[in-house]
Coordinates of C-alpha atoms in Angstrom, one line a residue:
C1 CA -6.5 17.7 10.8
D2 CA -7.8 14.8 8.6
C3 CA -4.7 12.6 8.5
D4 CA -6.2 9.7 6.7
M5 CA -4.3 10.3 3.5
T6 CA -0.9 11.1 5.1
S7 CA 0.1 7.8 6.9
Y8 CA 0.6 9.9 10.0
T9 CA -1.7 10.7 13.0
G10 CA -2.0 13.3 15.8
P11 CA -3.4 16.8 16.0
T12 CA -1.1 18.1 13.2
C13 CA -0.6 14.8 11.3
S14 CA 3.0 14.7 12.4
D15 CA 2.9 11.7 14.8
E16 CA 4.0 8.3 13.6
S17 CA 1.2 5.8 13.1
I18 CA 1.0 2.2 14.3
A19 CA 3.5 0.2 12.3
Y20 CA 3.7 -3.5 11.6
E21 CA 6.9 -5.3 10.6
F22 CA 6.2 -8.2 8.3
G23 CA 9.0 -10.8 8.7
P24 CA 10.2 -13.6 6.5
N25 CA 7.5 -16.1 7.7
R26 CA 4.7 -14.7 5.6
G27 CA 2.7 -12.6 8.1
L28 CA -0.9 -11.7 7.2
I29 CA -3.5 -9.4 8.8
T30 CA -7.1 -10.2 7.8
Y31 CA -10.0 -7.9 8.6
V32 CA -13.5 -9.4 8.1
F33 CA -16.6 -7.2 7.8
P34 CA -19.6 -8.5 9.8
E35 CA -22.0 -10.3 7.4
D36 CA -24.8 -7.8 8.1
R37 CA -22.5 -4.8 7.6
R38 CA -20.7 -5.5 4.3
P39 CA -20.4 -2.1 2.5
E40 CA -21.5 -1.6 -1.1
M41 CA -18.9 1.0 -2.2
K42 CA -19.2 3.5 -5.1
S43 CA -15.9 4.9 -4.1
D44 CA -12.8 3.8 -2.1
V45 CA -10.0 5.8 -0.4
L46 CA -6.8 4.1 0.7
A47 CA -3.5 5.4 2.0
L48 CA -0.5 3.7 3.6
G49 CA 3.2 4.1 4.2
F50 CA 5.7 1.3 3.8
V51 CA 9.4 0.4 3.6
T52 CA 10.4 -2.8 1.7
T53 CA 13.1 -4.3 -0.6
K54 CA 10.5 -6.7 -2.1
E55 CA 10.2 -6.5 -5.9
D56 CA 7.0 -8.5 -6.0
A57 CA 4.3 -8.6 -3.2
V58 CA 0.7 -7.9 -2.4
L59 CA 0.3 -5.1 0.2
L60 CA -3.4 -5.2 0.5
R61 CA -6.4 -7.0 -1.1
V62 CA -10.1 -6.4 -0.7
D63 CA -12.5 -9.1 -1.7
S64 CA -16.3 -9.2 -2.2
G65 CA -18.5 -11.7 -0.3
T66 CA -21.0 -12.1 -3.1
S67 CA -19.1 -11.6 -6.4
N68 CA -15.7 -11.5 -8.0
D69 CA -15.2 -7.8 -7.3
Y70 CA -11.8 -7.1 -5.8
M71 CA -9.0 -4.5 -5.3
E72 CA -5.4 -5.4 -5.0
L73 CA -2.5 -3.1 -4.2
E74 CA 0.7 -4.8 -5.3
I75 CA 4.4 -4.3 -6.1
V76 CA 5.4 -5.7 -9.5
D77 CA 9.1 -5.4 -10.6
G78 CA 9.5 -2.8 -7.8
N79 CA 6.7 -0.6 -9.0
I80 CA 3.4 0.0 -7.2
Y81 CA 0.0 -0.9 -8.9
M82 CA -3.6 -1.1 -7.9
V83 CA -5.7 -3.5 -9.9
Y84 CA -9.5 -3.3 -9.3
N85 CA -12.5 -5.0 -10.8
M86 CA -16.2 -4.1 -10.2
G87 CA -17.6 -6.8 -12.4
T88 CA -16.5 -6.0 -15.9
N89 CA -12.7 -5.8 -16.5
D90 CA -9.5 -5.6 -14.4
H91 CA -8.4 -2.0 -14.2
P92 CA -4.7 -1.5 -13.4
I93 CA -3.3 1.8 -12.4
G94 CA 0.3 2.4 -11.3
E95 CA 3.4 4.5 -11.0
N96 CA 6.2 3.4 -13.3
S97 CA 8.7 6.3 -12.6
V98 CA 9.6 5.3 -9.1
K99 CA 10.8 2.1 -7.6
V100 CA 9.3 1.5 -4.2
S101 CA 11.5 -1.5 -3.4
D102 CA 14.4 0.7 -2.4
N103 CA 14.2 0.3 1.4
T104 CA 13.0 3.9 1.9
Y105 CA 9.7 5.1 3.3
H106 CA 7.0 5.6 0.6
V107 CA 3.4 6.8 0.9
V108 CA 0.8 5.6 -1.5
R109 CA -2.6 7.2 -1.9
F110 CA -5.4 5.6 -4.0
T111 CA -8.9 6.9 -4.7
R112 CA -11.7 5.3 -6.7
S113 CA -14.9 6.8 -7.9
G114 CA -16.9 4.3 -9.9
A115 CA -14.5 2.9 -12.4
N116 CA -12.3 6.0 -12.4
S117 CA -9.3 6.1 -10.1
T118 CA -6.1 8.0 -9.1
I119 CA -2.9 6.8 -7.5
Q120 CA 0.0 8.8 -6.1
V121 CA 3.3 7.8 -4.7
D122 CA 5.0 10.3 -2.3
D123 CA 5.0 13.7 -4.1
Y124 CA 5.2 12.3 -7.6
N125 CA 2.5 13.3 -10.1
V126 CA -1.0 11.9 -9.6
Q127 CA -1.8 9.1 -12.1
T128 CA -5.3 8.8 -13.3
N129 CA -7.4 6.0 -15.0
H130 CA -10.7 6.7 -16.8
P131 CA -11.7 3.3 -18.4
K132 CA -13.7 3.7 -21.6
G133 CA -17.1 2.1 -22.4
H134 CA -19.7 0.8 -20.1
Q135 CA -18.3 0.1 -16.7
L136 CA -19.9 -1.1 -13.5
S137 CA -19.2 1.3 -10.6
V138 CA -20.1 -0.4 -7.3
F139 CA -17.7 -2.7 -5.4
N140 CA -20.4 -5.1 -4.1
S141 CA -20.3 -6.4 -0.6
Q142 CA -16.8 -5.8 0.7
A143 CA -16.3 -8.8 2.9
Q144 CA -12.6 -9.0 3.8
I145 CA -9.4 -7.1 3.6
Q146 CA -6.0 -8.9 3.6
V147 CA -2.8 -6.9 4.5
G148 CA 0.7 -8.3 3.8
G149 CA -0.1 -10.8 1.1
K150 CA -2.9 -13.0 -0.3
W151 CA -4.2 -16.1 1.4
N152 CA -4.4 -19.2 -0.9
R153 CA -7.2 -21.3 0.6
A154 CA -6.4 -24.4 -1.4
K155 CA -2.7 -24.4 -0.5
Q156 CA -3.3 -23.0 3.1
R157 CA -0.5 -20.4 2.8
V158 CA 0.2 -16.8 2.1
E159 CA 1.2 -16.0 -1.5
R160 CA 3.2 -13.0 -2.7
A161 CA 3.9 -12.1 0.9
F162 CA 5.0 -8.5 1.7
G163 CA 8.2 -8.1 3.7
G164 CA 9.1 -4.9 5.5
V165 CA 7.3 -2.3 7.5
M166 CA 3.8 -0.9 6.9
A167 CA 2.3 2.1 8.7
G168 CA -0.7 4.4 8.8
L169 CA -2.9 2.1 6.7
V170 CA -6.4 3.7 6.3
H171 CA -9.0 2.1 4.0
N172 CA -12.3 4.1 3.8
G173 CA -11.7 5.5 7.3
L174 CA -10.7 2.1 8.8
R175 CA -7.3 2.2 10.5
L176 CA -6.6 -1.5 9.9
L177 CA -3.2 -1.7 11.6
D178 CA -4.5 0.1 14.7
L179 CA -7.4 -2.4 14.9
A180 CA -5.0 -5.3 14.7
A181 CA -2.8 -3.8 17.4
E182 CA -5.9 -3.4 19.6
S183 CA -6.8 -7.1 18.9
D184 CA -10.1 -6.0 17.5
P185 CA -12.3 -9.2 17.1
R186 CA -12.8 -8.5 13.4
T187 CA -9.0 -8.8 12.8
E188 CA -6.8 -11.9 12.7
V189 CA -3.0 -11.8 12.6
R190 CA -1.2 -14.9 11.2
G191 CA 2.5 -15.7 10.9
D192 CA 5.0 -12.9 11.6

């Protein structure tokens, strides 16, 4: 079985994945790509499961090392959104019909191909976004991934911190929570 989009693991995708609990002291997991191996991505695939009561938080953010390209999975007013920018405009996509801040387990799946994207929460309908006009399609030089909030370098603190439990996070085949649990040298865990 390919379990990447399920938030589960094991031979039949029924085993619980590595989970992290993000406490009140603004925990953050950061994954840094080696400088000589920063991917140029025409497409992205992301899935994770989580439980939270937070109405506003950043779950995951991917930043470029060479440009302003980014992707940010966030909760706004209890709804889940992904905002991504490949160099032209911010493209938001989200699910407005379900509140994910209800302290129950939700699974989010996001795919991007060029500027086009889909997002799905649990078994709700897949939402799609096909931006009009000329769009850049490559996420240049993915350099770091932040999980559980967004680090503000100037203020030296985590902003819009996630609180709750996150599990089974897979970004383009990278099982980020598993790598952090194994103390992979590319990962750094801050706070709680």
